[in-house]
Every structure is written in structure tokens, then in C-alpha cells.
Short mmCIF file of C-alpha atoms in Angstrom, two decimals:
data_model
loop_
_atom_site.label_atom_id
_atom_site.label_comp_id
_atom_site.label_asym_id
_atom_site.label_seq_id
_atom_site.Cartn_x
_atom_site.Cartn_y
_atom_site.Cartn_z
CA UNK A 1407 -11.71 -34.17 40.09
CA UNK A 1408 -9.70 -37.19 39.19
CA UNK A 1409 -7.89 -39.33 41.14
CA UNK A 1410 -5.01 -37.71 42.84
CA UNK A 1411 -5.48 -35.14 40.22
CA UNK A 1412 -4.03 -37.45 37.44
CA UNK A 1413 -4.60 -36.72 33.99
CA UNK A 1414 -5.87 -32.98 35.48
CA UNK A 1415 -3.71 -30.18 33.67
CA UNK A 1416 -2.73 -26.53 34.79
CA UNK A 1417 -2.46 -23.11 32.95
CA UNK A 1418 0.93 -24.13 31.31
CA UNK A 1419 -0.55 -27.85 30.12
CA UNK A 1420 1.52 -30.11 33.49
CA UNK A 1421 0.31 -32.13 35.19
CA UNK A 1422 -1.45 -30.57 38.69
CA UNK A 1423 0.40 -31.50 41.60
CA UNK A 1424 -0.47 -35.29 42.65
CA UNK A 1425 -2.25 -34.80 45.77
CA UNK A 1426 -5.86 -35.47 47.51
CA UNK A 1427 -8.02 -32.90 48.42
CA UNK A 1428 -11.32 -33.74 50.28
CA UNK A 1429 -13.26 -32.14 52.96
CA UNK A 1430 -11.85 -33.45 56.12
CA UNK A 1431 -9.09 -35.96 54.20
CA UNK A 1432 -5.72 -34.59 52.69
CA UNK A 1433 -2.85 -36.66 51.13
CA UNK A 1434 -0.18 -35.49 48.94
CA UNK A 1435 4.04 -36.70 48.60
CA UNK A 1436 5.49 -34.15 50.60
CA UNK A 1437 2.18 -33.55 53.54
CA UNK A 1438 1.52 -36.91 53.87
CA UNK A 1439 -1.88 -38.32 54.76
CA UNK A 1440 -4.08 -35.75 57.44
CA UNK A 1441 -7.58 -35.36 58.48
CA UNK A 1442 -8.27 -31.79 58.14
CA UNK A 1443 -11.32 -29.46 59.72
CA UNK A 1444 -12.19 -25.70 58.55
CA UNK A 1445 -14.53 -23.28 60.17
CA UNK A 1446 -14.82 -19.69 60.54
CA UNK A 1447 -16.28 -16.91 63.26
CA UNK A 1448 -16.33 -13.29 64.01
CA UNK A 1449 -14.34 -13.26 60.66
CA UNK A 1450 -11.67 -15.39 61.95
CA UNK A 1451 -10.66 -18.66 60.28
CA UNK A 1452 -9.95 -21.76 62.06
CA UNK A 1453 -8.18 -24.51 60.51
CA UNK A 1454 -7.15 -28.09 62.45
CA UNK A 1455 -5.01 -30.56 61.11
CA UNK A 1456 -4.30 -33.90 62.89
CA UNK A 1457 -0.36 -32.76 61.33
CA UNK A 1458 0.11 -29.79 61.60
CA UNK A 1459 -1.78 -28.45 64.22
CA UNK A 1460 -4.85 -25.45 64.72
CA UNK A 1461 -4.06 -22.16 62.92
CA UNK A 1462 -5.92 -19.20 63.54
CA UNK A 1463 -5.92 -16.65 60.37
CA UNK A 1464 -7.41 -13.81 59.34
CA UNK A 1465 -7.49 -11.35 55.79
CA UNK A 1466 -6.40 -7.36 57.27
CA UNK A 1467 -6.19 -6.96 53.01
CA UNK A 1468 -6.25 -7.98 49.97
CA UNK A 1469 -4.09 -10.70 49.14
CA UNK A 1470 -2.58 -10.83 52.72
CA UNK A 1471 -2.97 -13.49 55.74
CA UNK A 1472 -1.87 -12.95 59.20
CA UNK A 1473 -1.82 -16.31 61.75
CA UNK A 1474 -1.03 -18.10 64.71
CA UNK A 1475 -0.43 -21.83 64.49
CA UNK A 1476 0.51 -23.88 67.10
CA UNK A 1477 1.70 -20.85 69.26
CA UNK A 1478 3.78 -19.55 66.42
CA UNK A 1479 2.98 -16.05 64.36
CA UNK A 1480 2.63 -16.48 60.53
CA UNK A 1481 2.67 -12.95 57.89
CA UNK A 1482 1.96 -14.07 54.02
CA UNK A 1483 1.59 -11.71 51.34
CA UNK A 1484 1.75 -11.96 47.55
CA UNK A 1485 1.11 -8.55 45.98
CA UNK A 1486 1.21 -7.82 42.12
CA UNK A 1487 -0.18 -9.02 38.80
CA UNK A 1488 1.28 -11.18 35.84
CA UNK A 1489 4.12 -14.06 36.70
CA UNK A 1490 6.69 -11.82 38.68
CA UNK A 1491 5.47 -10.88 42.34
CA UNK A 1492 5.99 -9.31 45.38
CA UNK A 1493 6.46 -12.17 48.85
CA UNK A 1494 6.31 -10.60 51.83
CA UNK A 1495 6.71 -12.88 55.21
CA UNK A 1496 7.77 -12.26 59.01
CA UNK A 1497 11.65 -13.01 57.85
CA UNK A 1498 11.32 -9.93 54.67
CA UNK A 1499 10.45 -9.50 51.24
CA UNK A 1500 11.16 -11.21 48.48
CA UNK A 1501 10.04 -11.44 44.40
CA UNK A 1502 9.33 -14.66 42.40
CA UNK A 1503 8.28 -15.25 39.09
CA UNK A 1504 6.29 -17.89 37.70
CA UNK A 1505 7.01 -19.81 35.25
CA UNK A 1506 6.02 -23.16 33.43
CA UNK A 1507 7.93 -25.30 35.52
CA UNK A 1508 7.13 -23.90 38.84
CA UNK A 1509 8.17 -20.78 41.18
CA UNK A 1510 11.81 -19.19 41.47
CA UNK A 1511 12.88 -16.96 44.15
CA UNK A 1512 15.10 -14.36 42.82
CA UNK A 1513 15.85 -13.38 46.59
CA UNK A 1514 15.62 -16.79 48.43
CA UNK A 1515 16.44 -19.48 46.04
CA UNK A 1516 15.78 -22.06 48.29
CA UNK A 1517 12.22 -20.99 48.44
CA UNK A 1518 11.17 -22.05 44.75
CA UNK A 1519 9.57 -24.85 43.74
CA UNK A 1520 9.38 -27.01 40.08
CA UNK A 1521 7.09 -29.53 39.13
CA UNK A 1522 7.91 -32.73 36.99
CA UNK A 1523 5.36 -34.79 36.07
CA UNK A 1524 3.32 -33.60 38.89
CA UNK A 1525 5.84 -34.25 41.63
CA UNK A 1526 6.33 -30.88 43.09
CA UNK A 1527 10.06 -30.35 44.24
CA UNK A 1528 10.86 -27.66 46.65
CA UNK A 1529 14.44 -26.13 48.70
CA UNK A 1530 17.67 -26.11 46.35
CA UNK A 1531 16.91 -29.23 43.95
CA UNK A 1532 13.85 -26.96 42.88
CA UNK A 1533 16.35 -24.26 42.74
CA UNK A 1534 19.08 -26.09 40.48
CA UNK A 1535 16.10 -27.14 38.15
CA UNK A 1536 14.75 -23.89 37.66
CA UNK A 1537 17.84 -22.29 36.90
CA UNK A 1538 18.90 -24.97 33.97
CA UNK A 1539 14.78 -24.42 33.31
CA UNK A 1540 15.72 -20.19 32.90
CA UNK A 1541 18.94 -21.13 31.13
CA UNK A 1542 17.19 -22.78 28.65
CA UNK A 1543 14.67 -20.86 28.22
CA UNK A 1544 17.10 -18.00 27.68
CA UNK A 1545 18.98 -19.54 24.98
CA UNK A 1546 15.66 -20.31 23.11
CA UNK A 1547 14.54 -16.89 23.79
CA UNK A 1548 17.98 -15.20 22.27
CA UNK A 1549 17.67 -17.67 19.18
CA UNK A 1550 14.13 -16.31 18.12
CA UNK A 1551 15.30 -12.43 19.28
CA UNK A 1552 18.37 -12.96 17.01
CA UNK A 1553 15.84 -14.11 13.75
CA UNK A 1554 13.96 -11.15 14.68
CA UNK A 1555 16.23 -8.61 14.46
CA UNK A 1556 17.70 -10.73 11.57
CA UNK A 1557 14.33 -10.74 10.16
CA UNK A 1558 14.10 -6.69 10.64
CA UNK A 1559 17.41 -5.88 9.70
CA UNK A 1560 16.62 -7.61 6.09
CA UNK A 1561 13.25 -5.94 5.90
CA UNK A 1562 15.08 -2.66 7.07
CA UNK A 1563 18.13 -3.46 4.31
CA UNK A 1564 15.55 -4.24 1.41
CA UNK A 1565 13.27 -1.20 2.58
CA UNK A 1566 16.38 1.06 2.69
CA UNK A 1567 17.46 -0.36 -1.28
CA UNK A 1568 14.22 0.59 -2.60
CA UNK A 1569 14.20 4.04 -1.22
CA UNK A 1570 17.40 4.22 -2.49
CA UNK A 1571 16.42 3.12 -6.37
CA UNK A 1572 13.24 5.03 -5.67
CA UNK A 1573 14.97 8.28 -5.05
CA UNK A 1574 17.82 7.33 -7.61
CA UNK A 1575 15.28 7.33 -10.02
CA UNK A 1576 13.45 10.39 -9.14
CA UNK A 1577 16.75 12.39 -9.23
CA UNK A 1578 17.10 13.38 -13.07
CA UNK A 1579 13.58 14.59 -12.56
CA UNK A 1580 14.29 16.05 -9.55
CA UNK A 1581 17.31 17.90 -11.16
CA UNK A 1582 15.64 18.53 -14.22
CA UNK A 1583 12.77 20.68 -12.43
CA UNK A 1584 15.32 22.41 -10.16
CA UNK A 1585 17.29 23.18 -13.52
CA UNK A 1586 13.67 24.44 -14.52
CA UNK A 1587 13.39 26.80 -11.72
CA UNK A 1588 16.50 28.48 -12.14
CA UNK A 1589 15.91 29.17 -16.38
CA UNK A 1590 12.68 30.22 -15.25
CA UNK A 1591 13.46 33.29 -13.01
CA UNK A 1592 15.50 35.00 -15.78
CA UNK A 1593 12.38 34.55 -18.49
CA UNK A 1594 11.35 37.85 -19.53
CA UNK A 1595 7.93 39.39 -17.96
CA UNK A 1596 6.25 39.30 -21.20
CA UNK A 1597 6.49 36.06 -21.19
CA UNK A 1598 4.95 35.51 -17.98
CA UNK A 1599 2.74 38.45 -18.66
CA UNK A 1600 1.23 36.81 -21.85
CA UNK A 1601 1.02 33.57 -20.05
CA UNK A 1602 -1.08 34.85 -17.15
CA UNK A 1603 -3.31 36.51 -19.53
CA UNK A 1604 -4.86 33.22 -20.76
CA UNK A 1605 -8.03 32.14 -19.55
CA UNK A 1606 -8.81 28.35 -18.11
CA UNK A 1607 -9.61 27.40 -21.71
CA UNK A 1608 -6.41 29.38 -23.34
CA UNK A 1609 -4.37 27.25 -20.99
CA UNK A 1610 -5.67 24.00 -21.71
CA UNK A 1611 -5.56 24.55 -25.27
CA UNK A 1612 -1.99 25.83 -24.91
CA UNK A 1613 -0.92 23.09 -22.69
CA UNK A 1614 -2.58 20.14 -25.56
CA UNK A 1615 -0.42 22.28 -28.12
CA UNK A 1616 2.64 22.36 -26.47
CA UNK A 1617 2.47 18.45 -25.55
CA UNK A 1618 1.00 16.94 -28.97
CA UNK A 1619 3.34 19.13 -30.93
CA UNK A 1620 6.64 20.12 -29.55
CA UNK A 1621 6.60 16.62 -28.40
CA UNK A 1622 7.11 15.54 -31.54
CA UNK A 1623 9.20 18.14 -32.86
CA UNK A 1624 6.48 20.10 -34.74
CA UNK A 1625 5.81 23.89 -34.55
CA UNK A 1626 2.31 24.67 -33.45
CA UNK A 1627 1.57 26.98 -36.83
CA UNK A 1628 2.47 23.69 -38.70
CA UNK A 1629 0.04 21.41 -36.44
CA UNK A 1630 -2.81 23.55 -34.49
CA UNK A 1631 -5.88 22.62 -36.93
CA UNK A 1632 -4.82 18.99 -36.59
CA UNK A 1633 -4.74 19.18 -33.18
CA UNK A 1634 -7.91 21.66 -33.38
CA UNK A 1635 -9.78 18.97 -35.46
CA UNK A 1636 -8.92 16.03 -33.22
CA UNK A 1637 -10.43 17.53 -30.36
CA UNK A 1638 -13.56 18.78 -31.83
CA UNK A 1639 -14.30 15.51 -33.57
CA UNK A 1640 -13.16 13.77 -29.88
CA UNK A 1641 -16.62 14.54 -27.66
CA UNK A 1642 -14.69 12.31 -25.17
CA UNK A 1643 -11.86 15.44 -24.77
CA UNK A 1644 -14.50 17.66 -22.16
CA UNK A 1645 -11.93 19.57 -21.10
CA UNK A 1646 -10.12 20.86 -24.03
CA UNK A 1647 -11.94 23.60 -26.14
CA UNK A 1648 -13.20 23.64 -29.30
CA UNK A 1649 -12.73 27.39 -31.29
CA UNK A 1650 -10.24 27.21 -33.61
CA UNK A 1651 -9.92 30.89 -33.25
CA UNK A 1652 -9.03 30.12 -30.08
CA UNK A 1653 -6.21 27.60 -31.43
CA UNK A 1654 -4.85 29.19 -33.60
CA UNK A 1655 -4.34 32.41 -31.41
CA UNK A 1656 -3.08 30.29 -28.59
CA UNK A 1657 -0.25 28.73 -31.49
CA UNK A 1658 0.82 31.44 -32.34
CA UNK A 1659 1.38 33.52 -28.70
CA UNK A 1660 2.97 30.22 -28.03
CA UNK A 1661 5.73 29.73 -30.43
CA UNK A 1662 6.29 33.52 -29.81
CA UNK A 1663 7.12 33.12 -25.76
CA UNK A 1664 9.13 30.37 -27.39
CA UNK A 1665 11.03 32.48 -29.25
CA UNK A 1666 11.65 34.53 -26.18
CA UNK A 1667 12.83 32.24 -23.94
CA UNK A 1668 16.53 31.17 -23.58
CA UNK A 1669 18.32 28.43 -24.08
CA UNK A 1670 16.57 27.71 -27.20
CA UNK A 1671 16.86 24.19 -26.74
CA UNK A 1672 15.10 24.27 -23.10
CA UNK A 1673 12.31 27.09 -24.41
CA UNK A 1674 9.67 24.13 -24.92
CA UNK A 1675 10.08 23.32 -21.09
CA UNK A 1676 10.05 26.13 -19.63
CA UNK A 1677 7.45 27.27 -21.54
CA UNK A 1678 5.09 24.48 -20.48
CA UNK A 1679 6.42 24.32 -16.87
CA UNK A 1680 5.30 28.27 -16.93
CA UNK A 1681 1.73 27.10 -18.02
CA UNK A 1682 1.68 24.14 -16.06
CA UNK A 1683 2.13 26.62 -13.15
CA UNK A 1684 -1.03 29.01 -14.56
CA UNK A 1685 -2.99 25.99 -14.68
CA UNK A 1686 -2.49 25.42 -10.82
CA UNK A 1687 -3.49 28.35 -9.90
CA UNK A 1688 -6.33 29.35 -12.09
CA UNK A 1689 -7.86 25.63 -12.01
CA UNK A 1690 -9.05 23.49 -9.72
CA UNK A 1691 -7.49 20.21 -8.94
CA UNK A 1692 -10.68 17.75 -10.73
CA UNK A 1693 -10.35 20.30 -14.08
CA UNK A 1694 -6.62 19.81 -14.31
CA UNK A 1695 -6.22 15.67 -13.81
CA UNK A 1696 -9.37 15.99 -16.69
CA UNK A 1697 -6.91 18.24 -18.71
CA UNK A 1698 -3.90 15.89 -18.35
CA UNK A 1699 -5.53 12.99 -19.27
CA UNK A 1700 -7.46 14.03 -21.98
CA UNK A 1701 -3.88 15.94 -23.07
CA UNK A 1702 -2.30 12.35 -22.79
CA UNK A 1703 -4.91 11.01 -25.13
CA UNK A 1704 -3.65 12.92 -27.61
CA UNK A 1705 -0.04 12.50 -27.49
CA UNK A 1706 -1.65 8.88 -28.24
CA UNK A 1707 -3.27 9.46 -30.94
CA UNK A 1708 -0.46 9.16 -33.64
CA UNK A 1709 1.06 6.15 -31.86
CA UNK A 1710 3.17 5.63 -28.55
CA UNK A 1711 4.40 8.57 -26.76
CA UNK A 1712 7.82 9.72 -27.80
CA UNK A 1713 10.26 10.52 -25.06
CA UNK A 1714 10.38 14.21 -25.00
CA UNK A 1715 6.32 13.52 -24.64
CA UNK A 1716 6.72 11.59 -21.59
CA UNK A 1717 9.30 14.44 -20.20
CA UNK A 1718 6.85 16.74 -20.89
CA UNK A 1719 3.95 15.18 -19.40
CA UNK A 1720 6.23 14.44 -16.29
CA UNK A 1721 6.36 18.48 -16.40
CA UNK A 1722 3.27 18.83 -16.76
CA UNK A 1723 2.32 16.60 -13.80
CA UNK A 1724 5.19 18.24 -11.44
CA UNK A 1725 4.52 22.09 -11.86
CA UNK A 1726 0.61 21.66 -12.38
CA UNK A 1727 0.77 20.01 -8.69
CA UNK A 1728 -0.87 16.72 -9.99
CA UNK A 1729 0.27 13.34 -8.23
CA UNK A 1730 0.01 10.32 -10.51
CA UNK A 1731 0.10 6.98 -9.01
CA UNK A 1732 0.73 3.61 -11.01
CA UNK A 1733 -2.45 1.68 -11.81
CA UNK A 1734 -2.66 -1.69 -10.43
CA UNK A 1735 -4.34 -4.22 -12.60
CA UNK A 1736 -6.35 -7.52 -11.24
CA UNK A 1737 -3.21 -9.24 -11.59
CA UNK A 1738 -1.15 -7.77 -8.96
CA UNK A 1739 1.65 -5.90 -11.00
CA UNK A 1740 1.97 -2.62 -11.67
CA UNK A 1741 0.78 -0.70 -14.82
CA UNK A 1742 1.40 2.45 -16.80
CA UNK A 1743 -0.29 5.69 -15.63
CA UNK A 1744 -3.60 4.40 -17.19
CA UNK A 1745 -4.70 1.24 -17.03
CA UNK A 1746 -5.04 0.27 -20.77
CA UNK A 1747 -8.56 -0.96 -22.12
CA UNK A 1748 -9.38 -4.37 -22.47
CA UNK A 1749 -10.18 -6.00 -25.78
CA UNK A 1750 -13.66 -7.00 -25.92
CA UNK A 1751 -14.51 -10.74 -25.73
CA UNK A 1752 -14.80 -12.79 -29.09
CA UNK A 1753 -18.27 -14.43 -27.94
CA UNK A 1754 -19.51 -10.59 -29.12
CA UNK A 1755 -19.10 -11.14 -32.60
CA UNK A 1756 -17.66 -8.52 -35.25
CA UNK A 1757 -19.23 -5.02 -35.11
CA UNK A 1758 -20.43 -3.13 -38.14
CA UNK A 1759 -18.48 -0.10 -39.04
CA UNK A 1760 -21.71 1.38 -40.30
CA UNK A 1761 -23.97 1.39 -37.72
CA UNK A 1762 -22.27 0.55 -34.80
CA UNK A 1763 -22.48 3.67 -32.41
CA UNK A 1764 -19.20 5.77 -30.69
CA UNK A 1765 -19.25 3.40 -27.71
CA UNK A 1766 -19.74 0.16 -29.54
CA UNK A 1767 -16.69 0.79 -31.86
CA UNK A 1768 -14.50 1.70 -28.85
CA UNK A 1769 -15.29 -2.26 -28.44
CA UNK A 1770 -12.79 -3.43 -30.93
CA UNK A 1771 -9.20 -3.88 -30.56
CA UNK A 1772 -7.15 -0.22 -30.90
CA UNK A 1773 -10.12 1.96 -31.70
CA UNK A 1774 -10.47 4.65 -28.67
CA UNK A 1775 -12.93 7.79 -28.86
CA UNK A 1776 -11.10 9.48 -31.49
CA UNK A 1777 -10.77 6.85 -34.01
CA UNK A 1778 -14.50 5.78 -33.19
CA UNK A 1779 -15.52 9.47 -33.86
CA UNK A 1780 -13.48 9.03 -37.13
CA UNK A 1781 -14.86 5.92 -38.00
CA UNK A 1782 -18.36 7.45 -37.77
CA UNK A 1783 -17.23 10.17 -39.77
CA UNK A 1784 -16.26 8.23 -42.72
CA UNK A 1785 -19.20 6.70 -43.38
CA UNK A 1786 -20.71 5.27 -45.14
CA UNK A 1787 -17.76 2.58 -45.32
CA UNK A 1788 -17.39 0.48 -48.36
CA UNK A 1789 -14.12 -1.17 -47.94
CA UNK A 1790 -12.12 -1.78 -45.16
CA UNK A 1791 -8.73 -0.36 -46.50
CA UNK A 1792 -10.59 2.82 -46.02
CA UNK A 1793 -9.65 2.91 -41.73
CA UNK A 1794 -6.09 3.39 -43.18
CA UNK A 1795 -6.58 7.14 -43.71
CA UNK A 1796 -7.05 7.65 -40.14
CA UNK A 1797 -4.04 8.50 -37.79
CA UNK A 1798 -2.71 5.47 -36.05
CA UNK A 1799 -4.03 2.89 -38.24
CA UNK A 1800 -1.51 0.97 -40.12
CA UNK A 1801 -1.40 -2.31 -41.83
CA UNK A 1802 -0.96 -4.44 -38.76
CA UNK A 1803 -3.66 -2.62 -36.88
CA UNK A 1804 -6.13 -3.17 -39.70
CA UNK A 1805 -5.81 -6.89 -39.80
CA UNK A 1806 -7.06 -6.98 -36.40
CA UNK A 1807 -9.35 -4.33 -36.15
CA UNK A 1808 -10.88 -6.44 -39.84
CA UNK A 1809 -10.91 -9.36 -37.15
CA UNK A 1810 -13.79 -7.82 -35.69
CA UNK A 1811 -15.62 -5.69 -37.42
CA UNK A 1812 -17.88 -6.07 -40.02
CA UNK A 1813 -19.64 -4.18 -43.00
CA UNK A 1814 -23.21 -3.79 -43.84
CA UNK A 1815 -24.72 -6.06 -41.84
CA UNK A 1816 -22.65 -9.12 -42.96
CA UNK A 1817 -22.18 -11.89 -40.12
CA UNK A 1818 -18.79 -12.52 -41.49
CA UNK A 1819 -15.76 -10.71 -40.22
CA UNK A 1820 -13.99 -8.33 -42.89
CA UNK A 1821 -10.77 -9.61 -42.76
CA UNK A 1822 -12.26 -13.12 -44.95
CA UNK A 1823 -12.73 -10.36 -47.29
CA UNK A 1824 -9.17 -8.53 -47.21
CA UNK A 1825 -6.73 -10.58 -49.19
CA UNK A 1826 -3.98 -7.98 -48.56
CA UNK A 1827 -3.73 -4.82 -46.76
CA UNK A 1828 -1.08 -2.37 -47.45
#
């Protein structure tokens, strides 16, 4: 210990009261200088002090002394935990909290105590000080409450505006599907009839139909083999069949529940909200996030989705119980429903048209598994104006697909070899 505690600190960081404590030697401001003697028997402590006397003390519980000193009967208790507690002595009870100047008695006033520097002050001056201490400390207190409710309320207010663009967002498809509900109650039961007759693969070739085509404002009796073809030459598509008897008896029950339905111009949706619905019950969640993907895929396939597409696909999603959630790419922001392939890195060097396999031409820039699958299919390739004759390939595309790619074997990419395209 040093020196009349100097330089020793307490819980809150003061400095300890300046005072000596030895064995038989105390000396502090307000105690003065005493020789001091301790023993203890028969569980009784005895205590004399050339100032203050012999005191006689014992423990009856915990955290409670009982004494005589100097002829005079002494009760001290000091019952609870944390900063605020319970004082009980021979004149009452009192509570006092502790704080990081000192004590204050919230019953006795004059009973607290404050410590400056390591003076210890008791009686009112400790008093006065402690309340300016506790007014203080209040004021700080209230300035950080007030910047966190300040803090909360914005949170709260920004919170509150995005559930509110959120929803405002969500309610034209919110009112759409309602609309939906209503149209579809008066369909007639064939229609629903013919609908539930489909099997797992019926549906998912109706519901490819109904998206690649209508979406685009075709009739399926115009469009089915395309479709039909796509898929087959597609192995990537595993959950869409292949038949085209299948296809082409799917188109056809298709457009007729089309014709059935009223208002003409809503029979597409309700139509594919009605097999949408089929789909949820007769497959299981995995099969039917497989369907809509590979069903997105080709909406793709002749360029970007048009907007009755994505309204259709929102359909889709909504009646066949699917919940899509926004990819979230490396860098933080949010993405489409699919996070879109990379382009492969240049250090690969161009890939031959000719014998590069389905997964290796997937490698360059706009080529997924149906234009790979094409690709393969058109070989072998002798120029590279040839990739025009598949869907999605125009001029711009085939400069940069001819940026890497190559053709029979050459080390050079094509495009050094295409002067113009288109």
C-alpha cells in the first residue's frame, strides 16, 4: 500500500481516501492520529482505540453488527446488492446509493459523504456536493436518453417508410391476385376439370407454354414445337418433358380453357394462376422451384423478359406457393431473381466452337445451356456468321461471343477473322 494511500485508486478510478492504516497505528483527516488494538473471543470482537475508546461487537447476521462502545449501544446494518441499499441503525432505516463521488442518503442527507481528491467530506457540505454531483449527472443522463430515443425514433421513422414502399409496391400485385381470385370462382368446371386432369408432367409442360408463349403474345398452336424443340435439345431443362405428343396435346387443351374463360383479355392469367394452383398441390415444393426456373430460362431464351412475362412469372410464383428472394451478389447490392453468370476470365483463352463440350461453351460471354446445346448441334462450324441462326444471337452478341471463341483449333480469336457481321 502506498503512502497514505496516494496514487491508490477505487472502483470508480478516485483517489482512496488519504488515510493510514497499520496494525496498531491509524491516521486519517477527519480521525486523527490513534493507536489501535483488535482481538477476538468466544466470537466476540474487541476493538481499543487510544480515541475512541473499547467497543465490544459481534455479527447475529449477515451484513449486520451489534456493539457497545464506551457504555453506549451501537446497531449497523447494510442489506442489499448493487449501489442503492438498505441502512438500518438504533435511530431507523434509511437507503443510500452509491455513486462515483461518494454516498447519498436519500432519507438522512446529512449522513452522505463525497470524496474529492481523496479528501472524504461528510454532514451537509457532502450533501450539497452530491446533489449538484446527481444534478449533473441527470442532465448528462437526459442528453444521451434524448439521442436515444432520437436515435430510435429515426430508425423507427426509416423502418416504418420502407414498410410503407415495401407494401406500396406489393399492392398492384396484391390487387391483381385478389382480382384473380374473384374471375376465378366464376370459370366454368370444365375448365378446372381439364386442368386437374393433367399429370405432374402435363402441368409443367402447360405452365412453360403458357409463360414462353402468351408472354409474348403468341398462341401455343403457333409456338409448341419451338418451345418442344428448345427443351429437348436443353438437357439442362430436367424438369420439363420431352414428348411432343405430349406438347402438342397440352397446346391445344390450353388455348381451348382459354377460349373458355372470361374476360378474354384476363383468360391467359387465370388460366395460369389455375395451373399454378395444380402444380401446388400435385408437386412437391423442390419439383416446382426446378419448374420455375427452368420455365424462366426459357422466357430468356429469345432475349429479356417482356412485361406480361414477368407478370406472369410473378403468378406463377404467388399461386404455385413459391417464395423468391433477391440474390445478393459479393458486392453487397441486391440482384435480380437469379444471380446472372459471370463471364469467364480472358487468361482462358478463346474456346473452339468445334470441340469444345456443353459446359465449356457455357464459358463464353451470352451462351447458356441452350445456345451451347445449339452450338453443338450445328457443327461442324465453318464460319462464325453461322451462331446468327440461333435465337438470341444478334450482331452485337456475335462480336463478343467471336471475342472468344475460336474455330478449328486456331489460337487466334474469330473475330480477327470477321470483318463485318450483319
Amino acid at each position: 500500500m502506498g503512502l497514505f494511500n496516494l496514487g491508490n485508486k477505487d472502483a470508480y478510478g478516485k483517489q482512496r481516501r488519504i488515510e493510514h492504516r497499520g496494525k496498531y497505528l491509524r491516521a486519517s483527516r477527519t480521525g486523527g492520529v490513534a493507536l489501535r488494538a483488535q482481538a477476538r473471543a468466544a466470537d466476540v470482537n474487541l476493538t481499543a482505540n487510544t480515541r475512541r475508546g473499547v467497543r465490544a461487537s459481534v455479527t447475529p447476521a449477515k451484513n449486520t453488527q451489534v456493539a457497545l462502545q464506551n457504555g453506549r449501544f451501537i446497531l449497523r446494518g447494510r442489506y442489499g446488492k448493487g449501489p442503492t441499499k438498505l441502512n438500518l441503525s438504533k435511530s431507523g432505516a434509511s437507503v443510500s446509493t452509491r455513486n462515483r463521488l461518494g454516498s447519498f442518503n436519500w432519507f438522512r442527507p446529512n449522513r452522505s459523504s463525497a470524496k474529492v481528491f481523496g479528501v472524504q467530506v461528510r454532514g451537509q457540505k457532502a450533501a450539497q456536493l452530491q446533489m449538484v454531483y446527481m444534478v449533473f449527472a441527470a442532465l448528462v443522463g437526459g442528453v444521451q436518453l434524448l439521442f436515444v430515443v432520437i436515435g430510435g425514433l429515426l430508425r423507427g421513422a426509416v423502418a416504418l417508410g420502407q414498410w410503407l414502399v415495401d407494401h406500396a409496391r406489393a399492392l398492384p400485385r396484391r390487387w391483381r391476385n385478389a382480382r384473380l381470385q374473384r374471375q376465378r370462382r366464376r370459370v366454368d368446371p370444365a375448365v378446372s376439370e381439364a386442368i386437374a386432369r393433367l399429370d405432374a408432367d402435363g402441368l409443367s409442360a402447360a405452365l412453360a407454354l403458357a409463360v414462353a408463349l402468351w408472354g409474348r403474345g403468341e398462341t401455343l398452336d403457333e409456338g409448341w414445337r419451338r418451345i418442344q424443340r428448345r427443351v429437348t435439345q436443353n438437357p439442362g431443362l430436367e424438369a420439363l418433358p420431352r414428348s411432343p405428343e405430349l406438347f402438342e396435346s397440352v397446346a391445344v387443351e390450353l388455348e381451348r380453357c382459354r377460349a373458355a374463360v372470361q374476360p378474354a383479355q384476363d383468360a391467359h392469367r387465370i388460366v395460369l394462376a389455375l395451373l399454378a394452383e395444380a402444380a401446388a398441390q400435385g408437386m412437391d415444393g423442390e419439383r416446382r422451384a426446378a419448374l420455375f426456373f427452368d420455365v424462366d430460362d426459357l422466357a430468356l431464351a429469345r432475349g429479356p423478359r417482356t412485361v406480361l412475362q414477368e407478370e406472369l412469372l410473378e403468378i406463377f410464383a404467388d399461386h404455385a406457393q413459391l417464395s423468391l428472394e433477391p440474390a445478393m451478389p459479393a458486392g453487397g447490392k441486391q440482384g435480380q431473381r437469379r444471380q446472372p453468370r459471370e463471364a469467364p476470365e480472358a487468361a482462358q483463352g478463346p474456346i473452339d466452337l468445334n470441340t469444345a463440350s456443353i459446359e465449356e461453351l457455357q464459358e463464353i460471354p451470352h451462351v447458356g445451356p441452350e445456345r451451347a446445346a445449339a452450338i453443338a448441334a450445328m457443327r461442324p462450324i465453318q464460319r462464325i456468321e453461322q451462331l446468327e441462326a440461333i435465337d438470341g444471337i444478334g450482331p452485337q452478341r456475335l462480336r463478343e461471343i467471336a471475342a472468344h471463341a475460336r474455330l478449328n483449333d486456331s489460337t487466334k480469336p474469330v473475330e480477327n477473322r470477321v470483318e463485318k457481321v450483319g
